[in-house]
GROMACS .gro file of C-alpha atoms in nm:
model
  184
    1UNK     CA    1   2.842  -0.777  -1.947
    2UNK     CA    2   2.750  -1.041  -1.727
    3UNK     CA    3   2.616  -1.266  -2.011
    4UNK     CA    4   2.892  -1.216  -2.230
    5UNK     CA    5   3.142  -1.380  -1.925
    6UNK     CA    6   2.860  -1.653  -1.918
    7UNK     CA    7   2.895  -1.750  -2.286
    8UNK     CA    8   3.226  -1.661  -2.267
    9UNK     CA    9   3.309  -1.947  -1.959
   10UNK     CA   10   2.986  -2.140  -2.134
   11UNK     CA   11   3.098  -2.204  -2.471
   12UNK     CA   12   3.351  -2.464  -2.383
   13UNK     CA   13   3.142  -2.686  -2.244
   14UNK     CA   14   2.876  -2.585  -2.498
   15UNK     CA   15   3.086  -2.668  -2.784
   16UNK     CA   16   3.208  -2.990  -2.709
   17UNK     CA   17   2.878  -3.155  -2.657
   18UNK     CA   18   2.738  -2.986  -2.963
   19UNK     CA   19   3.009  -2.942  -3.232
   20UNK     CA   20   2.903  -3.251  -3.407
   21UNK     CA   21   2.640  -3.597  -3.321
   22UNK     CA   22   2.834  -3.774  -3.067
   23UNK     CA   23   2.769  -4.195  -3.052
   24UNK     CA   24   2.649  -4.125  -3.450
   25UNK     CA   25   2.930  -4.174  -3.684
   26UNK     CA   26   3.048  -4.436  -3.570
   27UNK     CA   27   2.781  -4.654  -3.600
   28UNK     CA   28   2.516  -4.499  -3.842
   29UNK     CA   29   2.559  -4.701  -4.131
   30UNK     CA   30   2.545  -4.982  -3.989
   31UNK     CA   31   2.218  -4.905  -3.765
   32UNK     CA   32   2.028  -4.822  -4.134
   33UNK     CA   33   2.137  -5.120  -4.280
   34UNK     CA   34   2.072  -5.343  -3.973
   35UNK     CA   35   1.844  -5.223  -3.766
   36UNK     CA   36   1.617  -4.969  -3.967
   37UNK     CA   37   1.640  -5.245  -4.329
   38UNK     CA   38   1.733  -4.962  -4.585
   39UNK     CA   39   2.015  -5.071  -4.815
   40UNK     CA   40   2.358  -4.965  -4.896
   41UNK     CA   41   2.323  -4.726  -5.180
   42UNK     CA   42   2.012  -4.592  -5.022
   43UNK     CA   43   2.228  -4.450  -4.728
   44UNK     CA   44   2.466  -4.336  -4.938
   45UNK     CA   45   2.235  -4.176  -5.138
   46UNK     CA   46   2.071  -4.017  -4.826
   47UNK     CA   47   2.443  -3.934  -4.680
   48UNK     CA   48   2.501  -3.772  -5.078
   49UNK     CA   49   2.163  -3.557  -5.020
   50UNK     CA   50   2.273  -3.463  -4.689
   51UNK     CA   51   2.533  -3.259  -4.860
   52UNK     CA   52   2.358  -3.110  -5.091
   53UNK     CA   53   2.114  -2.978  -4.862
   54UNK     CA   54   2.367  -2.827  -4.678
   55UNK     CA   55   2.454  -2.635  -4.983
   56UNK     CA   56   2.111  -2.558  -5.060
   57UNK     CA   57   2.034  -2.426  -4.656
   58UNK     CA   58   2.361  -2.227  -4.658
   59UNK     CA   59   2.230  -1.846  -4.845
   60UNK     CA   60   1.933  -1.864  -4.645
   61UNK     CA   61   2.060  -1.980  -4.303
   62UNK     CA   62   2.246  -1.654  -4.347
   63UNK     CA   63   1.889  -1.426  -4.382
   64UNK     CA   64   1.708  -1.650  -4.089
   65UNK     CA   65   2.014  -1.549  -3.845
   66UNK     CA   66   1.990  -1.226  -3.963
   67UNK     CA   67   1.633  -1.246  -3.912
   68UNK     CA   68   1.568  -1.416  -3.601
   69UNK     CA   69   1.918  -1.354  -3.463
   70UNK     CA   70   2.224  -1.533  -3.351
   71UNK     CA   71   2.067  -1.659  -3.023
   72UNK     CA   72   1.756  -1.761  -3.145
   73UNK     CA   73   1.867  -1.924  -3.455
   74UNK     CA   74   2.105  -2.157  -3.285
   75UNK     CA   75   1.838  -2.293  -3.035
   76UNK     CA   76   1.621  -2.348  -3.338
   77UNK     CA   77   1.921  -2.490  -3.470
   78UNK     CA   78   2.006  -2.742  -3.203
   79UNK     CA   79   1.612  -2.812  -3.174
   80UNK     CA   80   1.600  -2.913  -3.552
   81UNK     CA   81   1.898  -3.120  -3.528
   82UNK     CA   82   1.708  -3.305  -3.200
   83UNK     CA   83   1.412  -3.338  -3.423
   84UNK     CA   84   1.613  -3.502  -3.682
   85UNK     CA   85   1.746  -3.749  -3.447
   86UNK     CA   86   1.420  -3.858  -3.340
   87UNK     CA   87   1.297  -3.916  -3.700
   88UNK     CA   88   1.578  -4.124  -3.693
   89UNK     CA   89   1.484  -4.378  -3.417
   90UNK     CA   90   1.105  -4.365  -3.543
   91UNK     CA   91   1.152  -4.348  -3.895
   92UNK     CA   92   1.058  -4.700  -4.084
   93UNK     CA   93   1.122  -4.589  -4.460
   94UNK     CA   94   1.393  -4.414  -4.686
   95UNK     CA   95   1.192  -4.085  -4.721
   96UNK     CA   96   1.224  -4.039  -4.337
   97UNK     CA   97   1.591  -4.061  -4.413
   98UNK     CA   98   1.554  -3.826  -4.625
   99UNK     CA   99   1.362  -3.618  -4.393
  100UNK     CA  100   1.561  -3.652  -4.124
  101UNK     CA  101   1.864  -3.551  -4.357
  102UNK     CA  102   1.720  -3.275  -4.453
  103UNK     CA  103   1.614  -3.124  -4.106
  104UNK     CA  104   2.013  -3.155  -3.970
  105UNK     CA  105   2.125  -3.040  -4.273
  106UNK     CA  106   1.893  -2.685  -4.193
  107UNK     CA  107   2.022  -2.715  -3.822
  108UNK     CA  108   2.411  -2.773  -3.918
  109UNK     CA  109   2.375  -2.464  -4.196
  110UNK     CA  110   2.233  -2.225  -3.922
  111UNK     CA  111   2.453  -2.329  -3.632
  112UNK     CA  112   2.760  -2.307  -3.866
  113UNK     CA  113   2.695  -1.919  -3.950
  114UNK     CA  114   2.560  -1.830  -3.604
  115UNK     CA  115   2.781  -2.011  -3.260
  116UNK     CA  116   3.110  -1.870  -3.357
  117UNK     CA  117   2.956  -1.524  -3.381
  118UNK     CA  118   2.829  -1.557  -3.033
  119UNK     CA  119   3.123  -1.638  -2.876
  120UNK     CA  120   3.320  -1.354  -3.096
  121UNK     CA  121   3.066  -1.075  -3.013
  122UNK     CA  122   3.096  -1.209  -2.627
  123UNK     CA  123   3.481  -1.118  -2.601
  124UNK     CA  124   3.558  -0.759  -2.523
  125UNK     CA  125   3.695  -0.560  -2.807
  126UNK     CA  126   4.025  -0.491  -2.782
  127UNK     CA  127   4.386  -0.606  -2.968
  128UNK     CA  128   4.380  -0.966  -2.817
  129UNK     CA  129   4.012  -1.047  -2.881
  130UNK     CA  130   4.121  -1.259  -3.188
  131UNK     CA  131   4.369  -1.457  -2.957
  132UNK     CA  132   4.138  -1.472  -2.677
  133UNK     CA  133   3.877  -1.605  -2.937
  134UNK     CA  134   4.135  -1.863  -3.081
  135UNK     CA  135   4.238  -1.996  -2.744
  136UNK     CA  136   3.870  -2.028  -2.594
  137UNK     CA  137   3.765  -2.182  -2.954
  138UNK     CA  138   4.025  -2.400  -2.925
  139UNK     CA  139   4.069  -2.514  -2.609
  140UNK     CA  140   3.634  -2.661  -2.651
  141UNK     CA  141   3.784  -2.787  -2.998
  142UNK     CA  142   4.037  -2.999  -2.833
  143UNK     CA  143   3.740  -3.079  -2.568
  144UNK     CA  144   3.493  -3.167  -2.813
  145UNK     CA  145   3.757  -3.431  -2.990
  146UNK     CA  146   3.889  -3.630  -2.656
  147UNK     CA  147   3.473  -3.679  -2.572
  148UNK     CA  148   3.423  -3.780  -2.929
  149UNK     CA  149   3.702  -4.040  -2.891
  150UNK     CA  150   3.578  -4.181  -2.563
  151UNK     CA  151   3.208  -4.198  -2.735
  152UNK     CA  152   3.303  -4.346  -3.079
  153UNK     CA  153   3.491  -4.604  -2.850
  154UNK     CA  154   3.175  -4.672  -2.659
  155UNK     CA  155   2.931  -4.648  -2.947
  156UNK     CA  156   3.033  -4.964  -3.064
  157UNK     CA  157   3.065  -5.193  -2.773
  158UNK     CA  158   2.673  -5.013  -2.651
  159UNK     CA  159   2.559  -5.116  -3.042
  160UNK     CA  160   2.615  -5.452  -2.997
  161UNK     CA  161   2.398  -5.449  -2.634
  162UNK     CA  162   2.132  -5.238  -2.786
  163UNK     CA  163   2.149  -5.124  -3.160
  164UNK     CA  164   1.935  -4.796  -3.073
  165UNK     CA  165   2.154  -4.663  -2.736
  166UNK     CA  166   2.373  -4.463  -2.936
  167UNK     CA  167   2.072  -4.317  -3.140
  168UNK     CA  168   1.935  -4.261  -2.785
  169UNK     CA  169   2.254  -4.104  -2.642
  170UNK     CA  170   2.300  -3.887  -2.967
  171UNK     CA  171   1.969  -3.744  -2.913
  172UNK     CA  172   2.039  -3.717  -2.511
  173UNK     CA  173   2.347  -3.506  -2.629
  174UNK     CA  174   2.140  -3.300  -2.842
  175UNK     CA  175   1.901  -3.198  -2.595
  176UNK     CA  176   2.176  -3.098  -2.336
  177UNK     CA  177   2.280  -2.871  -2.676
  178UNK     CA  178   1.941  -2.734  -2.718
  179UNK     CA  179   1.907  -2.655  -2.308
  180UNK     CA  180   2.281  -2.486  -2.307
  181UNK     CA  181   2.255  -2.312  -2.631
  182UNK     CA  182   1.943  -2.127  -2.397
  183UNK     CA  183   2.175  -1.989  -2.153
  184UNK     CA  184   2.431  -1.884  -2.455
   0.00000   0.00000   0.00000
């Protein structure tokens, strides 16, 4: 019982650090074409194949949280999205994109079946565990969307100090994802 209030108070916080790559959007493009050399239709061939993996990774994300469970499969989750990020920064050729794509696109279709059912299965059953669920779910949705607005502000003015800070505070964020998605 006592873990359940823990993921329950948790998943706020949890959630708006790790719904999505904070200081990435806004700048990604422009960090492949500038700083990493790979050219226009090659990222948007790698953002394209991004997709598509997710597509591919979605039937058996399903069996691997089965599997492995919810828990388990959303540290591995988080850690594969990390490890993506850091083939990122290293990577020197369009197959590491590729790579790197691929990785987050496992991570994103394992997290996307298995966080919502930890949160769920942490709220007591009972008529108002769908509302409680929607107000807890939304209140780190609304979280996770004023933090992205203050970072996409500040990815751009760090970009032009340093092109790789935001690749280095994307992958800061995802390690503070992987550490909290242990106490989930």
């Amino acid at each position: 019982m006592e873990e359940k209030n823990r993921n329950v108070k948790l998943f706020p916080i949890y959630k708006m650090i790790s719904w999505d790559l904070l200081f990435f959007y806004a700048i990604i493009f422009l960090y492949l074409v500038q700083v990493k050399n790979l050219s226009a239709p090659q990222v948007l061939l790698a953002e394209a194949l991004y997709n598509v993996a997710i597509i591919l990774f979605i039937i058996p994300s399903g069996k691997i949280v089965d599997k492995i469970g919810k828990k388990n499969s959303v540290i591995i989750a988080n850690a594969s999205i990390s490890i993506s990020v850091i083939v990122i920064l290293l990577m020197n050729q369009f197959y590491h994109l590729i790579i790197a794509y691929s990785i987050m696109a496992f991570g994103y279709s394992i997290k996307t079946i298995a966080e919502n059912i930890i949160l769920y299965e942490s709220i007591p059953s009972g008529s108002k565990r769908g509302r409680i669920f929607s107000l807890i779910d939304g209140k780190a949705s609304s979280y996770y969307y004023y933090i992205d607005a203050i970072t996409s502000i500040a990815t751009g003015f760090l970009f032009t100090v340093n092109p790789h800070i935001p690749i280095v505070l994307c992958l800061i964020m995802c390690i503070i994802s992987t550490i909290l998605s242990i106490f989930l």
